[in-house]
């Protein structure tokens, strides 16, 4: 069974540009999460989808970040326009409904804004 | 979800048991203890979880004190590949809410 995949693995963009990150969850997982770790900080939650609906987006830092999950399958996270402080590693995770909802993480996308 | 406290770092000799402690003194009755780890340049990885009884799987063992205010993750025979940041997380049973990562414990397995 394929795990959570993320694309690209690395992205280097200039301040003011737009970047779109993609996450493909494990097939059949209704729950999809985005997290990020900025340099020297802890991993922080961004938002949670249940199928195509945003269940919780309390961790989104500002309106420059837009997440979508059309059709309830893969998800995209767009940053527009990117700022220097957006640099970090963005992780996606998915889980299926069950007793413990273990979350399975992708390898992350390293975003560098210069 | 309850807050957890872990040591910042620990070392362990290769082949020896690694014992990683975690304090969660405010844990509620319906909260489980979960352990994840993040190996450098990879996403976090689920290890084990438990409520009050000791648990063991192919990766590790989890010992939870009787009062449930602390726990210990045990890697019985640590290898160099176990070098990672280990996170102790407390969350409600059947919750699909996000994971709250603290700063974790950096475990370094020494050759």
Coordinates of C-alpha atoms in Angstrom, one line a residue:
Chain A
X1 CA 0.0 0.0 0.0
X2 CA 1.4 3.4 -1.0
X3 CA 2.0 5.9 1.8
X4 CA 1.3 9.6 1.9
X5 CA 3.1 11.3 -0.9
X6 CA 4.0 15.0 -1.3
X7 CA 5.2 17.0 -4.2
X8 CA 7.6 18.7 -4.7
X9 CA 10.1 17.5 -2.1
X10 CA 11.9 20.9 -2.3
X11 CA 10.9 24.3 -3.6
X12 CA 12.9 27.5 -3.7
X13 CA 11.0 30.6 -4.6
X14 CA 11.5 34.3 -4.3
X15 CA 9.5 36.5 -2.0
X16 CA 6.3 37.5 -3.6
X17 CA 6.0 34.5 -5.8
X18 CA 3.3 31.8 -5.5
X19 CA 3.9 28.1 -4.6
X20 CA 1.5 25.2 -4.6
X21 CA 2.2 22.1 -2.6
X22 CA 0.5 18.9 -3.2
X23 CA -0.4 16.0 -0.9
X24 CA -1.8 12.6 -1.9
X25 CA -3.1 10.8 1.1
X26 CA -3.3 7.0 1.6
X27 CA -6.2 5.7 -0.4
X28 CA -9.4 5.6 1.6
X29 CA -8.3 8.0 4.3
X30 CA -11.0 10.6 4.8
X31 CA -8.9 12.7 7.2
X32 CA -6.1 14.8 5.7
X33 CA -4.0 17.2 7.8
X34 CA -1.4 19.9 7.0
X35 CA 1.4 20.7 9.4
X36 CA 4.5 22.8 9.1
X37 CA 7.8 23.2 10.9
X38 CA 9.6 26.5 10.5
X39 CA 13.2 26.7 11.4
X40 CA 13.9 26.1 15.1
X41 CA 10.3 25.7 16.0
X42 CA 8.0 22.9 16.8
X43 CA 5.7 21.1 14.3
X44 CA 2.5 23.1 14.1
X45 CA -0.9 22.2 12.8
X46 CA -2.3 24.1 9.9
X47 CA -5.6 22.5 9.0
X48 CA -7.7 19.4 8.8
X49 CA -10.0 18.1 6.0
X50 CA -12.6 15.5 6.3
X51 CA -13.2 14.4 2.8
X52 CA -13.5 17.7 0.9
X53 CA -14.6 19.8 3.8
X54 CA -12.4 21.9 6.1
X55 CA -13.0 20.5 9.5
X56 CA -10.6 22.8 11.3
X57 CA -8.4 25.5 9.8
X58 CA -7.5 27.3 13.1
X59 CA -3.8 26.8 12.5
X60 CA -3.7 28.6 9.1
X61 CA -1.4 31.6 9.7
X62 CA -3.1 34.2 7.5
X63 CA -5.0 34.6 4.3
X64 CA -2.0 34.1 2.1
X65 CA -2.5 30.4 2.6
X66 CA -5.2 28.5 0.8
X67 CA -5.9 24.8 1.1
X68 CA -8.2 22.8 -1.1
X69 CA -9.2 19.2 -1.4
X70 CA -11.4 18.9 -4.4
X71 CA -13.2 15.6 -4.6
X72 CA -11.9 14.5 -1.3
X73 CA -8.7 12.9 -2.6
X74 CA -5.5 14.9 -3.0
X75 CA -5.0 18.3 -1.4
X76 CA -3.1 21.4 -2.4
X77 CA -1.7 24.1 -0.2
X78 CA -1.1 27.4 -2.0
X79 CA 1.0 30.2 -0.6
X80 CA 0.4 33.5 -2.4
X81 CA 2.4 35.7 -2.1
X82 CA 5.1 33.9 -0.3
X83 CA 7.0 35.7 2.5
X84 CA 10.4 34.9 4.0
X85 CA 8.8 33.6 7.2
X86 CA 6.9 31.0 5.2
X87 CA 10.2 29.0 4.8
X88 CA 10.1 25.6 6.5
X89 CA 9.0 22.0 6.0
X90 CA 5.3 21.4 5.2
X91 CA 4.0 18.0 6.2
X92 CA 0.8 16.3 5.1
X93 CA -0.8 13.4 7.1
X94 CA -3.8 11.3 6.6
X95 CA -5.9 8.9 8.8
X96 CA -9.0 6.8 8.5
X97 CA -11.8 6.8 10.9
X98 CA -11.3 4.4 13.7
X99 CA -10.6 4.0 17.4
X100 CA -7.3 5.8 17.4
X101 CA -7.0 7.6 14.0
X102 CA -3.3 7.1 13.7
X103 CA -1.9 9.7 11.4
X104 CA 0.5 8.7 8.7
X105 CA 2.8 11.4 7.5
X106 CA 4.3 12.2 4.2
X107 CA 8.0 13.0 3.8
X108 CA 7.3 16.7 3.7
X109 CA 8.0 19.6 1.3
X110 CA 10.9 21.8 2.1
X111 CA 10.0 25.4 1.1
X112 CA 12.7 28.1 1.0
X113 CA 11.6 31.6 0.3
X114 CA 14.5 33.9 -0.6
Chain B
X1 CA -5.3 17.7 25.0
X2 CA -3.0 17.4 28.0
X3 CA 0.4 18.9 28.0
X4 CA 3.5 16.7 28.1
X5 CA 7.0 17.2 29.4
X6 CA 10.0 15.4 28.0
X7 CA 13.8 15.8 28.4
X8 CA 15.4 17.8 25.6
X9 CA 18.0 15.1 24.7
X10 CA 19.3 11.7 25.5
X11 CA 22.1 9.5 24.4
X12 CA 22.1 5.7 24.2
X13 CA 24.7 3.1 23.2
X14 CA 23.9 1.0 20.2
X15 CA 22.5 -2.3 21.1
X16 CA 21.4 -1.1 24.6
X17 CA 17.8 -0.3 25.6
X18 CA 16.7 3.3 25.2
X19 CA 14.3 4.5 27.8
X20 CA 12.5 7.8 27.0
X21 CA 10.4 9.3 29.8
X22 CA 7.4 11.5 29.5
X23 CA 5.4 13.3 32.1
X24 CA 1.7 14.0 31.6
X25 CA 0.4 14.8 35.0
X26 CA -2.8 16.5 33.8
X27 CA -3.9 13.5 31.6
X28 CA -7.7 12.9 31.6
X29 CA -9.4 9.5 31.9
X30 CA -10.3 9.4 28.3
X31 CA -6.9 10.3 27.0
X32 CA -4.4 8.0 25.5
X33 CA -0.6 8.3 25.4
X34 CA 0.9 8.3 21.8
X35 CA 4.5 8.2 20.7
X36 CA 5.7 9.4 17.4
X37 CA 9.2 10.0 16.2
X38 CA 10.8 12.0 13.4
X39 CA 13.9 10.8 11.8
X40 CA 15.9 13.6 10.2
X41 CA 14.5 14.7 6.8
X42 CA 11.5 12.4 7.1
X43 CA 7.9 12.9 8.3
X44 CA 6.8 11.9 11.8
X45 CA 6.2 8.2 12.3
X46 CA 3.7 6.6 14.6
X47 CA 5.3 4.2 17.1
X48 CA 2.9 3.1 19.8
X49 CA 0.0 4.1 22.0
X50 CA -1.6 3.0 25.3
X51 CA -4.2 3.9 27.9
X52 CA -3.1 2.3 31.2
X53 CA -1.7 -1.1 30.5
X54 CA 1.7 -1.8 29.2
X55 CA 1.9 -2.2 25.4
X56 CA 4.4 -3.8 23.1
X57 CA 4.7 -3.9 19.4
X58 CA 7.4 -4.7 16.9
X59 CA 9.0 -1.3 17.4
X60 CA 8.8 -0.6 21.1
X61 CA 7.3 -1.0 24.5
X62 CA 5.3 1.5 26.4
X63 CA 5.1 1.5 30.2
X64 CA 2.5 3.7 31.8
X65 CA 2.5 4.3 35.5
X66 CA -0.5 3.2 37.6
X67 CA -1.6 6.8 38.2
X68 CA -1.1 7.5 34.4
X69 CA 0.9 10.7 35.1
X70 CA 4.0 9.5 33.4
X71 CA 5.1 6.9 30.8
X72 CA 8.3 5.5 29.4
X73 CA 8.9 4.5 25.8
X74 CA 11.4 1.6 25.6
X75 CA 13.4 0.7 22.5
X76 CA 14.8 -2.6 23.6
X77 CA 17.9 -2.8 21.3
X78 CA 18.6 0.7 19.9
X79 CA 20.3 1.0 16.5
X80 CA 21.8 3.9 14.8
X81 CA 18.7 4.2 12.7
X82 CA 16.7 5.0 15.9
X83 CA 18.4 8.3 16.2
X84 CA 15.4 10.7 16.0
X85 CA 13.3 13.2 17.8
X86 CA 10.7 11.3 19.9
X87 CA 7.4 12.9 20.7
X88 CA 5.0 12.0 23.5
X89 CA 1.5 13.2 22.7
X90 CA -1.7 12.8 24.8
X91 CA -5.0 12.8 23.0
X92 CA -8.6 11.8 23.4
X93 CA -9.6 8.3 22.4
X94 CA -11.3 8.2 19.0
X95 CA -10.4 11.8 18.3
X96 CA -9.5 12.8 14.8
X97 CA -8.2 16.2 15.9
X98 CA -4.8 17.3 15.1
X99 CA -1.7 16.1 16.9
X100 CA 0.0 18.7 19.2
X101 CA 3.7 18.3 19.0
X102 CA 5.9 19.6 21.7
X103 CA 9.7 19.9 21.5
X104 CA 10.2 16.2 22.0
X105 CA 13.4 14.3 23.0
X106 CA 16.4 14.1 20.6
X107 CA 17.6 10.6 21.0
X108 CA 21.1 10.0 19.7
X109 CA 22.2 6.4 19.4
X110 CA 26.0 6.2 19.7
X111 CA 28.1 3.5 18.0

